Amino acid sequence: VEHALRATYRFAVPAGALDARVEALCHEQTVELPPAAVTHAFVREAILPRVERVAEDPRGGFRVTVAYPELTTALDPAQLLNVLFGNSSLHADVELAAVRLTPALEARLGGPRLGAPGLRELTGVRGRALTCTALKPMGLSAKELAGLCARFARGGIDVIKDDHGLADHATAPFDERVTLCQAAVEEESARSGRRILYAPNLVGTPAAIHAQLALARQRGARAVLVAPMLVGLPLLAELAGAAEGMALLAHPSFAGAQRIAADALFGTLFRAYGADASIFPHAGGRFGLEADACSRLAEELRAPRRGLLPSLPVPAGGMSVERVRELVGFYGSECMLLVGGSLYAAGAELDRRIREFVDAVAQASQAPGTAGA
Amino acid sequence: VEHALRATYRFAVPAGALDARVEALCHEQTVELPPAAVTHAFVREAILPRVERVAEDPRGGFRVTVAYPELTTALDPAQLLNVLFGNSSLHADVELAAVRLTPALEARLGGPRLGAPGLRELTGVRGRALTCTALKPMGLSAKELAGLCARFARGGIDVIKDDHGLADHATAPFDERVTLCQAAVEEESARSGRRILYAPNLVGTPAAIHAQLALARQRGARAVLVAPMLVGLPLLAELAGAAEGMALLAHPSFAGAQRIAADALFGTLFRAYGADASIFPHAGGRFGLEADACSRLAEELRAPRRGLLPSLPVPAGGMSVERVRELVGFYGSECMLLVGGSLYAAGAELDRRIREFVDAVAQASQAPGTAGA
């Protein structure tokens, strides 16, 4: 199929049931009609997908690659998801395992506007992995969060983001929080000559999020955090167009409600939809990802892909200072390490712990074989 | 906990691991810090949730009800989802089983603006279940779809919606499709004196969807279809405020409802976020819902709930004309029956089949005990 959008599904069905199951999916995802009712020749030729590859999955079940005519997507960011996994997401026996977009879809979505190179440019950090942490917990005042922000900035962190759970809470209203935290990183940037980024969390309805983005820009922020599955993945594509010069960090919150493989969602799709950096749970943390899925995910974010800039992988989800060397070994230094709880757990020793994190990243990045990522 | 948002989770863990697992979820969903790092008294008192109830689940595992202080949600439609099931959605051992919102959250979300009574008002249909079908497949021209629309209208269907797979396709551009289909239902409405609704499908980024809503209104449409999980559930709340006088039909596409119970998502949440009618797969169709989940779902849509209007249940997903009597028996006549493929499968006999559907609904609704729903 020319101009084909390719999706690979993993079916947990017995071999004897596979053909009928795949045919049902092909119809469900496009015409949503029983095969006998698909009578138009054009619809059969130009709308129904073709099955390109069927293979046993070593983990059990089957992996089936389906080629959808690009036309089915109308080159629309929401309709694309609909075609990939709309109604079929409701079926427990199938998961979306991999996605290969067409050049036209990638061009429409646009991918990261700054990407990994832009994040290097914004921070001025070269030759080592970037460091990132989160301001938390909710319930602190804007002043308290800004106080933490100042400590993280002084300690040498490159990117200080809101926790994804910080909304426009009465305890730390968005405007006040952004104003104070941005002032904190600007003060330390001026003092140290480093270029520290503060990334406020955007959360709300699309209109609220656009307003928050504008306010964040006005207050001087050069990066924002957003959880695409919480607010709607199509909104990420819209924000990528609106963020002009600001880095978009994507957070995986609420993503587990869909059965989409982590590398396809946080890798392929988040990058295509415009995330400059993609936060995801690394293996061996609080979440269940496996190391090989993490490798594929990083590969999806970084692999040369026509007009798409690479996104920066941000392994997270319960990482500790003690794992920095291992993480830089795994991802190379073309990544950003996000460590939160492991710093906060130090309590009164927070400042010392921040420095340990920063030093560990600098040292690990100098180990042989990590620079190329 | 006063003003508590209550969420019930189902954990698939052994009894000995439950307490620690529940404590981890309580922290993950709010402070996202290890317990030892939660040192502020205010955060412990006013942010951390309380476990209210733990019970064995007859299906295995445990059902645990957690009461979140309302403050954690900032009364924000996206943050609410974040608190309910943000990071925890990434954990395979837990599902979100039930949600009980607070009055303030329900007031903020607003619920259905027209609801079931408004759909009765718009269509003028009383004393029986409403009938609904879908225009499809993608690949047909706008003229062909409008031709089908006219046939469904003449056959007596009340609500004719786009298939959720119809986007702004080159084969049937949104404006042309809406213009022609709306003209078709208006012509038949004028001829017959019935008030037939055509509901175009809104799909795209939030900005595109707002533009489509405005265009649909301009062309005279009084209803629209949207798949909230595809475009972002918070956008549904925004659309409910913008749709003024137009009915919002919610479609379950991309909802991957395995990890959020169908009754909680398509029932409790879709209603609170503003769906006037909620389409969901009924038991025994192409999807795996069970009858008792469907009962609870309809109950969530219709139960008296302070300031919230009831939403109309729309059982669908492979329903046939032959099941009409059973469906009206199950849901009563305060519902809308959506039958698509079972009509299209009739091929050249489509008109006859439409009439069978319409007649079956009228007859089934007159059976004793169905009117009260």
XYZ file of C-alpha atoms in Angstrom:
746
model
C 0.000 0.000 0.000
C 1.465 3.321 -1.020
C 1.370 6.098 1.570
C 0.518 3.524 4.190
C 0.297 4.165 7.890
C 1.601 0.976 9.500
C 0.389 -0.290 12.846
C 1.541 -3.467 14.516
C -0.877 -5.098 16.917
C -0.267 -7.860 19.379
C -3.156 -10.312 19.544
C -3.652 -12.706 22.434
C -5.725 -15.237 20.492
C -5.204 -18.850 19.453
C -3.730 -19.436 15.982
C -7.003 -20.804 14.642
C -8.864 -17.630 15.544
C -6.268 -15.172 14.257
C -7.356 -14.578 10.657
C -10.941 -13.783 11.558
C -9.803 -11.628 14.462
C -7.475 -9.585 12.253
C -10.144 -9.144 9.601
C -12.544 -7.937 12.285
C -9.988 -5.370 13.480
C -9.374 -4.135 9.938
C -13.097 -3.480 9.555
C -13.590 -2.122 13.070
C -10.854 0.468 12.619
C -12.076 1.799 9.281
C -15.490 1.032 7.810
C -17.036 -0.339 11.024
C -19.273 -2.529 8.905
C -19.562 -6.285 8.503
C -17.487 -7.405 5.461
C -20.620 -8.294 3.473
C -21.880 -4.723 3.813
C -18.742 -3.214 2.251
C -20.035 -3.055 -1.288
C -18.407 0.067 -2.765
C -15.369 -0.771 -4.861
C -13.639 2.476 -3.873
C -14.106 1.764 -0.180
C -12.691 -1.734 -0.565
C -9.713 -0.472 -2.538
C -8.884 2.814 -0.890
C -10.136 2.540 2.692
C -9.825 -1.034 3.922
C -6.316 -1.768 5.228
C -4.089 -4.641 4.116
C -2.462 -7.170 6.400
C 1.258 -7.039 5.641
C 2.914 -9.316 8.136
C 1.907 -11.944 10.660
C 4.433 -13.402 13.083
C 4.360 -15.313 16.310
C 5.284 -13.138 19.247
C 7.974 -14.673 21.438
C 5.978 -13.423 24.435
C 2.923 -15.338 23.219
C 0.194 -14.542 20.739
C 0.852 -12.881 17.398
C 2.218 -9.627 16.036
C 0.339 -8.434 12.985
C 1.272 -5.421 10.887
C -1.594 -3.660 9.188
C -1.116 -1.030 6.470
C -3.812 1.632 6.510
C -4.262 3.928 3.514
C -3.138 7.367 4.675
C -6.464 8.718 3.430
C -8.265 7.100 6.364
C -6.564 9.506 8.779
C -7.564 12.696 6.936
C -4.079 13.778 8.156
C -5.806 14.718 11.410
C -4.073 14.294 14.797
C -7.181 12.902 16.518
C -8.440 10.817 13.620
C -4.990 9.242 13.403
C -5.465 7.826 16.922
C -8.970 6.763 15.976
C -7.647 4.731 13.054
C -4.723 3.314 15.034
C -6.624 2.168 18.103
C -10.078 3.768 18.453
C -12.716 1.091 18.954
C -10.120 -1.665 19.129
C -8.792 -0.203 22.364
C -12.005 -1.548 23.879
C -11.008 -5.117 23.051
C -9.004 -6.813 25.775
C -7.262 -9.258 23.418
C -5.281 -6.704 21.432
C -2.691 -4.055 22.108
C -1.113 -1.493 19.826
C 2.543 -2.504 19.729
C 4.187 -0.247 17.148
C 3.402 2.588 14.752
C 5.132 3.780 11.598
C 3.754 7.084 10.350
C 3.893 8.353 6.779
C 5.953 11.388 5.758
C 2.769 13.396 5.249
C 1.495 12.543 8.726
C 4.842 13.405 10.262
C 4.847 16.685 8.354
C 1.308 17.464 9.527
C 2.105 16.685 13.144
C 5.409 18.495 12.868
C 7.291 16.688 15.614
C 9.451 18.475 18.176
C 9.994 22.133 17.293
C 13.117 22.399 19.446
C 13.886 18.799 20.194
C 17.001 17.571 21.898
C 19.230 20.139 20.106
C 16.917 22.954 21.200
C 17.039 21.822 24.822
C 20.851 21.833 24.600
C 20.654 25.332 23.153
C 18.224 26.633 25.806
C 20.281 25.270 28.690
C 23.730 25.668 27.171
C 24.626 22.207 28.496
C 26.918 20.132 26.275
C 28.866 16.939 26.677
C 26.877 15.467 29.518
C 23.379 14.278 30.358
C 21.038 17.002 31.578
C 19.666 16.956 35.094
C 16.040 17.480 36.028
C 13.952 17.415 39.171
C 10.384 18.160 40.223
C 8.860 20.710 42.610
C 6.470 19.040 45.035
C 4.327 18.177 46.853
C 0.997 19.829 46.193
C -0.117 21.622 49.325
C 3.030 23.750 49.600
C 2.609 27.471 49.017
C 4.012 29.158 45.918
C 6.685 30.698 48.133
C 7.694 27.323 49.533
C 7.857 25.804 46.057
C 9.919 28.763 44.841
C 12.222 28.259 47.828
C 12.780 24.656 46.753
C 13.247 25.846 43.181
C 15.993 28.219 44.304
C 17.767 25.415 46.171
C 17.628 23.080 43.176
C 18.909 25.907 40.954
C 21.781 26.737 43.287
C 22.617 23.053 43.596
C 23.218 22.860 39.859
C 20.089 21.234 38.383
C 19.481 22.193 34.725
C 15.709 21.804 34.404
C 13.353 22.238 37.346
C 9.811 21.228 36.539
C 6.591 21.359 38.481
C 5.320 18.037 39.666
C 2.617 16.973 37.198
C 0.203 17.113 40.124
C 0.542 20.872 40.563
C -2.532 22.536 39.074
C -4.022 25.947 39.756
C -4.408 25.008 43.416
C -5.604 27.551 45.935
C -2.472 26.714 47.948
C -0.115 27.727 45.101
C -2.017 29.501 42.314
C -0.514 29.076 38.843
C 0.389 32.714 38.240
C 1.993 33.249 41.636
C 3.855 29.953 41.442
C 5.190 30.586 37.942
C 6.185 34.152 38.774
C 8.109 33.179 41.899
C 9.724 30.016 40.529
C 10.782 31.708 37.303
C 12.257 34.584 39.320
C 14.179 32.029 41.392
C 15.806 30.386 38.365
C 16.523 33.759 36.742
C 18.254 35.004 39.881
C 20.496 31.956 40.046
C 21.105 32.064 36.289
C 22.234 35.681 36.579
C 24.506 34.838 39.495
C 26.045 31.710 38.012
C 25.955 32.352 34.290
C 24.189 29.009 33.792
C 20.882 28.934 31.928
C 18.479 27.152 34.246
C 15.009 26.249 32.990
C 11.852 26.210 35.078
C 8.993 24.251 33.484
C 5.527 24.961 34.908
C 2.881 22.254 34.598
C 0.004 23.040 32.217
C -3.217 21.292 33.164
C -6.874 22.011 32.474
C -9.230 22.249 29.554
C -7.594 23.253 26.251
C -8.627 26.887 26.683
C -7.181 26.978 30.203
C -3.958 25.407 28.971
C -3.526 27.938 26.172
C -4.023 30.703 28.735
C -1.460 29.081 31.056
C 1.028 28.782 28.189
C 0.660 32.467 27.375
C 1.062 33.435 31.017
C 4.123 31.201 31.434
C 5.699 32.850 28.398
C 4.892 36.310 29.755
C 6.561 35.439 33.049
C 9.689 34.404 31.177
C 9.438 30.606 31.287
C 11.198 28.833 28.410
C 9.775 25.378 29.018
C 6.492 23.809 30.093
C 5.334 20.387 31.222
C 2.166 18.744 29.949
C 0.640 15.250 30.315
C -0.704 14.592 26.806
C -2.940 11.635 27.653
C -4.574 13.585 30.454
C -5.380 16.631 28.361
C -5.716 14.877 24.997
C -2.866 13.921 22.686
C -4.219 16.093 19.832
C -3.755 19.123 22.083
C -0.018 18.347 22.211
C 0.124 18.822 18.438
C -1.670 22.145 18.843
C 0.653 23.261 21.665
C 3.740 22.357 19.631
C 2.600 24.928 17.102
C 1.818 27.527 19.769
C 4.815 27.120 22.071
C 7.288 28.912 19.743
C 10.694 28.786 21.352
C 9.517 27.117 24.539
C 10.365 23.474 25.172
C 7.517 21.010 25.670
C 8.202 18.264 28.194
C 5.693 15.409 27.967
C 4.616 13.502 31.077
C 3.136 9.966 30.956
C 0.322 10.518 33.479
C -3.018 8.801 32.640
C -1.393 6.972 29.725
C -1.927 3.522 31.153
C -5.625 3.586 30.573
C -4.917 2.679 26.957
C -3.178 -0.534 26.040
C -0.499 0.964 23.847
C 3.097 -0.217 24.111
C 5.233 2.316 25.980
C 7.759 2.666 23.168
C 5.019 3.359 20.610
C 3.243 5.914 22.808
C 6.008 7.731 24.718
C 8.473 7.199 21.861
C 6.973 7.236 18.379
C 3.779 9.170 19.031
C 4.854 11.711 21.681
C 7.794 12.686 19.431
C 5.673 12.989 16.298
C 3.086 15.053 18.176
C 5.762 17.503 19.229
C 7.328 16.630 22.586
C 10.850 18.059 22.827
C 11.542 15.714 25.719
C 9.585 12.656 26.812
C 9.437 11.575 30.447
C 8.833 7.866 30.994
C 9.302 5.291 33.769
C 12.642 3.533 33.419
C 12.981 -0.152 34.222
C 13.413 -1.082 37.869
C 11.637 1.932 39.322
C 8.090 2.264 40.628
C 6.573 1.161 37.306
C 6.717 -2.034 35.318
C 8.594 -1.154 32.136
C 11.224 -3.575 30.941
C 14.707 -2.583 29.873
C 14.248 -3.630 26.254
C 11.080 -1.532 25.972
C 13.071 1.420 27.350
C 15.774 0.878 24.707
C 13.230 0.817 21.927
C 11.544 3.885 23.391
C 14.792 5.881 23.390
C 15.471 4.657 19.857
C 12.041 5.891 18.724
C 12.771 9.309 20.228
C 16.229 9.636 18.691
C 16.325 7.690 15.439
C 16.817 9.785 12.284
C 13.336 10.313 10.914
C 13.070 12.506 7.839
C 12.024 15.988 8.913
C 11.547 15.210 12.608
C 13.992 16.505 15.177
C 15.014 14.018 17.862
C 13.377 14.279 21.297
C 15.318 13.948 24.512
C 14.603 10.778 26.528
C 13.895 11.506 30.215
C 14.015 8.256 32.211
C 12.200 8.696 35.533
C 9.693 7.055 37.843
C 11.618 6.342 40.998
C 15.207 6.792 39.809
C 17.841 7.438 42.457
C 21.165 9.221 42.642
C 22.744 5.781 43.066
C 21.491 4.720 39.633
C 22.910 7.664 37.705
C 25.961 5.790 36.426
C 23.830 2.864 35.290
C 21.341 5.209 33.581
C 23.986 7.156 31.697
C 25.522 3.826 30.732
C 22.161 2.697 29.405
C 21.063 5.853 27.558
C 24.393 7.557 26.926
C 24.618 11.233 27.731
C 22.043 12.332 25.157
C 19.286 12.200 27.727
C 17.988 14.058 30.782
C 17.875 12.308 34.134
C 14.862 13.102 36.285
C 15.315 12.377 39.975
C 12.762 13.606 42.506
C 11.908 11.461 45.521
C 15.517 10.314 45.916
C 16.482 13.941 46.551
C 13.521 14.827 48.775
C 14.148 11.754 50.925
C 17.357 13.436 52.140
C 15.288 15.863 54.219
C 17.585 18.365 55.921
C 20.432 17.074 53.742
C 18.681 18.118 50.530
C 21.398 20.525 49.344
C 24.138 17.948 49.739
C 22.009 15.354 47.943
C 21.337 17.683 45.010
C 25.098 18.176 44.597
C 25.652 14.426 44.701
C 23.149 14.054 41.876
C 24.694 16.801 39.786
C 28.230 15.509 40.364
C 27.239 11.921 39.613
C 25.757 12.970 36.266
C 28.852 14.964 35.329
C 31.161 12.079 36.241
C 29.070 9.375 34.599
C 28.899 11.403 31.394
C 32.675 11.420 31.181
C 32.963 7.646 31.282
C 34.148 6.229 27.934
C 31.431 5.362 25.434
C 28.660 7.512 26.854
C 29.088 10.741 24.906
C 27.736 9.507 21.603
C 24.473 8.258 23.099
C -12.959 13.496 55.089
C -15.184 16.444 54.364
C -15.549 17.457 50.721
C -13.957 14.202 49.714
C -13.656 12.914 46.194
C -14.076 9.155 46.500
C -12.401 6.694 44.176
C -12.684 2.948 44.437
C -9.796 0.929 43.048
C -9.593 -2.743 42.365
C -6.211 -4.198 43.267
C -4.987 -7.525 41.955
C -2.508 -8.165 44.754
C -2.234 -10.768 47.524
C -3.747 -9.841 50.893
C -0.337 -9.534 52.521
C 0.782 -6.907 50.022
C -2.389 -4.830 50.060
C -1.705 -2.271 52.785
C 1.655 -1.234 51.379
C 0.237 -1.163 47.850
C -2.651 1.088 48.890
C -0.326 3.420 50.770
C 1.885 3.636 47.691
C -1.115 4.565 45.535
C -2.230 7.237 47.995
C 1.210 8.845 47.759
C 1.603 8.318 44.010
C -1.690 10.054 43.272
C -1.027 13.130 45.392
C 2.364 14.027 46.834
C 4.391 11.628 44.653
C 6.933 11.387 47.437
C 8.074 8.545 49.676
C 6.107 8.659 52.985
C 9.224 9.648 54.954
C 9.635 12.744 52.780
C 6.150 14.050 53.554
C 7.133 16.260 56.441
C 4.737 19.231 56.232
C 1.838 18.892 58.653
C -0.529 20.688 56.278
C 0.341 18.335 53.424
C -0.246 15.288 55.614
C -3.558 16.637 56.871
C -5.019 18.354 53.849
C -3.505 16.610 50.818
C -2.902 12.943 51.583
C -6.040 10.856 51.046
C -7.614 8.521 53.601
C -8.455 4.899 53.013
C -12.130 4.526 53.848
C -13.038 0.986 52.969
C -11.295 -2.240 52.053
C -13.264 -5.258 50.875
C -12.534 -8.462 49.069
C -13.763 -8.355 45.493
C -15.882 -11.378 44.567
C -14.048 -11.389 41.216
C -10.707 -11.635 43.032
C -8.390 -9.073 44.587
C -9.637 -6.173 46.673
C -11.801 -3.107 46.294
C -10.456 -0.137 48.181
C -12.197 3.205 48.520
C -9.930 6.199 48.906
C -11.188 9.646 49.940
C -9.176 12.476 48.390
C -9.467 15.979 49.789
C -11.276 17.999 47.125
C -8.447 20.522 47.309
C -6.135 18.117 45.471
C -8.191 18.503 42.294
C -8.099 22.318 42.209
C -11.640 21.782 40.830
C -9.977 21.327 37.446
C -11.344 18.865 34.851
C -7.885 17.577 33.876
C -6.378 17.596 37.341
C -9.371 15.583 38.528
C -8.353 12.738 36.183
C -4.770 13.149 37.316
C -5.763 12.629 40.949
C -8.139 9.763 40.140
C -5.851 7.720 37.932
C -2.844 9.669 36.620
C 0.364 7.815 37.382
C -1.493 4.830 38.800
C -2.928 4.116 35.369
C 0.604 2.969 34.519
C 0.415 0.202 37.099
C -1.007 -3.019 35.724
C -2.237 -4.300 39.097
C -4.875 -1.653 39.682
C -7.991 -0.428 37.931
C -10.241 2.507 38.687
C -13.545 0.876 39.545
C -15.836 3.673 40.712
C -15.879 7.422 41.288
C -18.020 9.608 43.509
C -17.536 13.302 42.824
C -18.189 16.115 45.259
C -20.969 18.685 44.743
C -18.373 21.351 43.976
C -16.712 19.173 41.318
C -20.063 18.350 39.780
C -20.954 22.030 39.771
C -17.634 22.926 38.150
C -17.998 20.261 35.475
C -21.635 21.149 35.013
C -22.862 17.821 33.687
C -25.221 17.516 30.721
C -26.650 20.872 29.674
C -29.621 19.304 27.892
C -29.478 15.734 29.110
C -32.101 13.138 28.464
C -34.979 15.674 28.858
C -33.322 17.991 26.350
C -32.958 15.207 23.800
C -36.669 14.437 24.240
C -37.384 18.129 23.714
C -35.157 18.438 20.623
C -36.653 15.370 18.954
C -40.199 15.663 20.279
C -40.164 11.911 20.951
C -42.064 10.762 24.053
C -43.166 7.452 25.448
C -40.718 5.266 23.602
C -37.000 4.672 23.235
C -35.279 6.856 20.671
C -33.714 5.371 17.573
C -30.263 6.181 16.276
C -28.012 5.027 13.459
C -24.669 5.941 11.948
C -23.627 7.224 8.507
C -20.762 5.173 7.108
C -18.364 4.019 5.825
C -15.573 6.497 5.361
C -14.697 6.678 1.683
C -18.233 7.579 0.575
C -18.728 11.067 -0.820
C -20.680 13.704 1.089
C -23.497 13.244 -1.418
C -23.592 9.502 -0.860
C -23.621 9.957 2.909
C -26.392 12.544 2.600
C -28.314 10.097 0.416
C -28.094 7.513 3.204
C -29.053 10.183 5.702
C -32.205 10.965 3.737
C -33.140 7.278 3.649
C -32.664 6.880 7.397
C -34.706 10.043 7.970
C -37.541 8.904 5.737
C -37.467 5.478 7.382
C -38.247 7.070 10.725
C -34.916 7.181 12.623
C -34.777 9.957 15.245
C -31.049 10.673 15.477
C -28.669 10.097 12.568
C -25.057 10.485 13.544
C -21.836 10.372 11.587
C -19.742 7.300 12.167
C -17.046 8.283 14.657
C -14.543 7.478 11.889
C -15.714 10.319 9.647
C -13.225 13.164 9.888
C -12.522 16.005 7.499
C -11.694 13.468 4.786
C -10.970 14.582 1.250
C -13.689 12.156 0.144
C -16.394 13.878 2.247
C -15.131 17.198 3.626
C -16.707 18.251 6.928
C -18.461 21.379 5.674
C -19.941 19.737 2.588
C -20.995 16.658 4.538
C -22.651 18.643 7.322
C -24.387 20.965 4.874
C -25.842 18.133 2.791
C -26.753 15.809 5.673
C -28.372 18.599 7.683
C -30.362 19.630 4.579
C -31.508 16.017 4.212
C -32.881 15.795 7.755
C -34.462 19.252 7.494
C -36.234 18.317 4.290
C -37.693 15.177 5.819
C -38.546 17.021 9.053
C -40.483 19.621 7.043
C -42.298 16.920 5.087
C -43.150 14.703 8.056
C -43.467 17.147 10.941
C -40.987 15.033 12.946
C -37.874 16.660 14.368
C -34.989 14.570 13.098
C -31.486 15.245 14.415
C -28.286 14.900 12.431
C -25.150 14.725 14.608
C -21.863 15.403 12.792
C -18.685 13.927 14.250
C -16.224 16.442 15.715
C -12.636 15.263 15.556
C -9.296 17.050 15.557
C -7.242 19.273 17.791
C -9.270 21.381 20.243
C -9.099 24.439 17.981
C -10.296 22.404 14.988
C -13.135 20.962 17.057
C -14.319 24.374 18.225
C -14.328 25.507 14.589
C -16.292 22.400 13.574
C -18.810 23.010 16.362
C -19.365 26.575 15.180
C -19.764 25.455 11.587
C -22.182 22.680 12.548
C -24.286 25.206 14.441
C -24.222 27.601 11.483
C -25.423 24.828 9.186
C -28.346 24.177 11.523
C -27.221 21.023 13.314
C -28.686 20.599 16.811
C -26.460 17.730 17.916
C -22.846 16.642 17.570
C -20.839 13.500 18.250
C -17.469 13.491 19.974
C -15.156 10.766 21.313
C -13.912 12.289 24.573
C -10.998 9.926 25.175
C -9.690 10.539 21.670
C -9.756 14.315 21.909
C -9.230 14.599 25.666
C -11.913 14.302 28.329
C -11.285 17.861 29.612
C -12.310 19.151 26.174
C -15.741 17.574 26.700
C -16.224 19.831 29.716
C -15.236 22.804 27.579
C -17.576 21.777 24.736
C -20.488 21.334 27.139
C -20.153 25.006 27.952
C -19.823 26.001 24.298
C -22.494 23.828 22.707
C -25.451 25.918 23.964
C -28.641 24.229 22.872
C -26.894 21.493 20.888
C -26.828 17.935 22.238
C -23.458 16.292 22.875
C -23.324 12.584 22.116
C -20.248 10.909 23.585
C -18.552 8.004 21.796
C -16.301 5.468 23.588
C -13.539 5.302 20.949
C -9.961 5.087 22.314
C -11.275 4.605 25.840
C -9.463 1.298 26.278
C -11.880 0.735 29.108
C -10.051 -2.263 30.498
C -8.353 -0.233 33.220
C -11.203 2.138 34.065
C -14.464 0.375 34.712
C -16.934 1.092 31.908
C -19.633 2.243 34.305
C -17.267 4.727 35.964
C -15.987 6.145 32.670
C -18.967 6.064 30.275
C -21.425 6.499 33.157
C -20.185 8.625 36.041
C -17.492 10.643 34.300
C -18.960 11.178 30.816
C -22.167 12.444 32.441
C -20.391 14.764 34.851
C -18.231 16.148 32.030
C -21.341 17.040 30.047
C -22.454 14.257 27.708
C -26.184 14.508 27.001
C -26.129 10.948 25.735
C -23.451 8.298 26.215
C -22.827 5.603 23.621
C -21.344 2.372 24.967
C -21.032 -1.262 23.917
C -23.896 -3.323 25.312
C -23.313 -6.871 26.500
C -23.285 -9.577 23.865
C -22.165 -7.396 20.979
C -18.719 -6.963 19.456
C -17.219 -5.845 22.774
C -16.742 -7.549 26.101
C -18.971 -5.657 28.526
C -21.037 -7.670 30.948
C -24.706 -7.115 31.602
C -24.260 -6.053 35.212
C -21.689 -3.431 34.194
C -24.215 -2.127 31.638
C -26.881 -1.878 34.362
C -24.568 0.066 36.627
C -23.550 2.265 33.715
C -27.162 3.180 32.909
C -27.758 3.784 36.613
C -24.779 6.167 36.748
C -26.187 8.092 33.782
C -29.701 8.337 35.159
C -29.548 8.338 38.943
C -30.708 11.550 40.652
C -27.536 13.484 41.339
C -27.978 16.917 42.867
C -27.695 19.511 40.128
C -26.842 17.114 37.292
C -29.350 16.336 34.584
C -29.589 12.687 33.587
C -27.843 11.552 30.395
C -29.462 9.215 27.910
C -27.887 5.717 27.727
C -27.152 4.635 24.150
C -26.399 0.893 24.061
C -24.534 0.012 20.869
C -21.569 -1.935 19.538
C -23.074 -4.579 17.302
C -26.728 -4.406 18.336
C -29.271 -5.826 15.887
C -32.901 -5.208 15.052
C -33.609 -8.650 16.522
C -32.344 -7.520 19.933
C -34.539 -4.419 20.199
C -37.149 -6.048 22.439
C -34.455 -7.414 24.747
C -32.703 -4.026 24.898
C -35.851 -2.081 25.711
C -36.640 -4.728 28.306
C -33.188 -4.204 29.812
C -32.978 -0.403 29.733
C -36.645 0.569 29.637
C -37.649 3.179 27.121
C -35.572 5.990 28.629
C -32.701 5.222 26.283
C -31.674 5.515 22.643
C -30.964 2.404 20.622
C -28.081 2.675 18.169
C -28.129 0.119 15.381
C -25.779 0.456 12.418
C -24.269 -2.644 10.833
C -27.467 -4.631 11.302
C -29.206 -2.153 8.995
C -26.403 -1.854 6.436
C -26.162 -5.634 6.164
C -29.582 -5.594 4.484
C -28.003 -4.143 1.324
C -30.716 -3.425 -1.234
C -33.322 -4.056 1.469
C -32.054 -1.176 3.609
C -35.329 0.802 3.601
C -37.365 -2.179 4.727
C -34.836 -2.947 7.433
C -34.893 0.627 8.755
C -38.671 0.367 9.127
C -38.340 -2.937 10.955
C -35.991 -1.251 13.416
C -38.275 1.740 13.931
C -41.367 -0.458 14.325
C -39.604 -2.824 16.702
C -38.625 0.066 18.966
C -42.149 1.484 18.977
C -43.664 -1.912 19.791
C -41.104 -2.855 22.423
C -41.600 0.485 24.156
C -45.300 -0.256 24.588
C -44.697 -3.519 26.408
C -45.703 -3.276 30.081
C -43.058 -2.137 32.488
C -40.752 -0.436 29.997
C -41.974 3.157 30.102
C -40.558 4.027 33.484
C -37.035 2.929 32.545
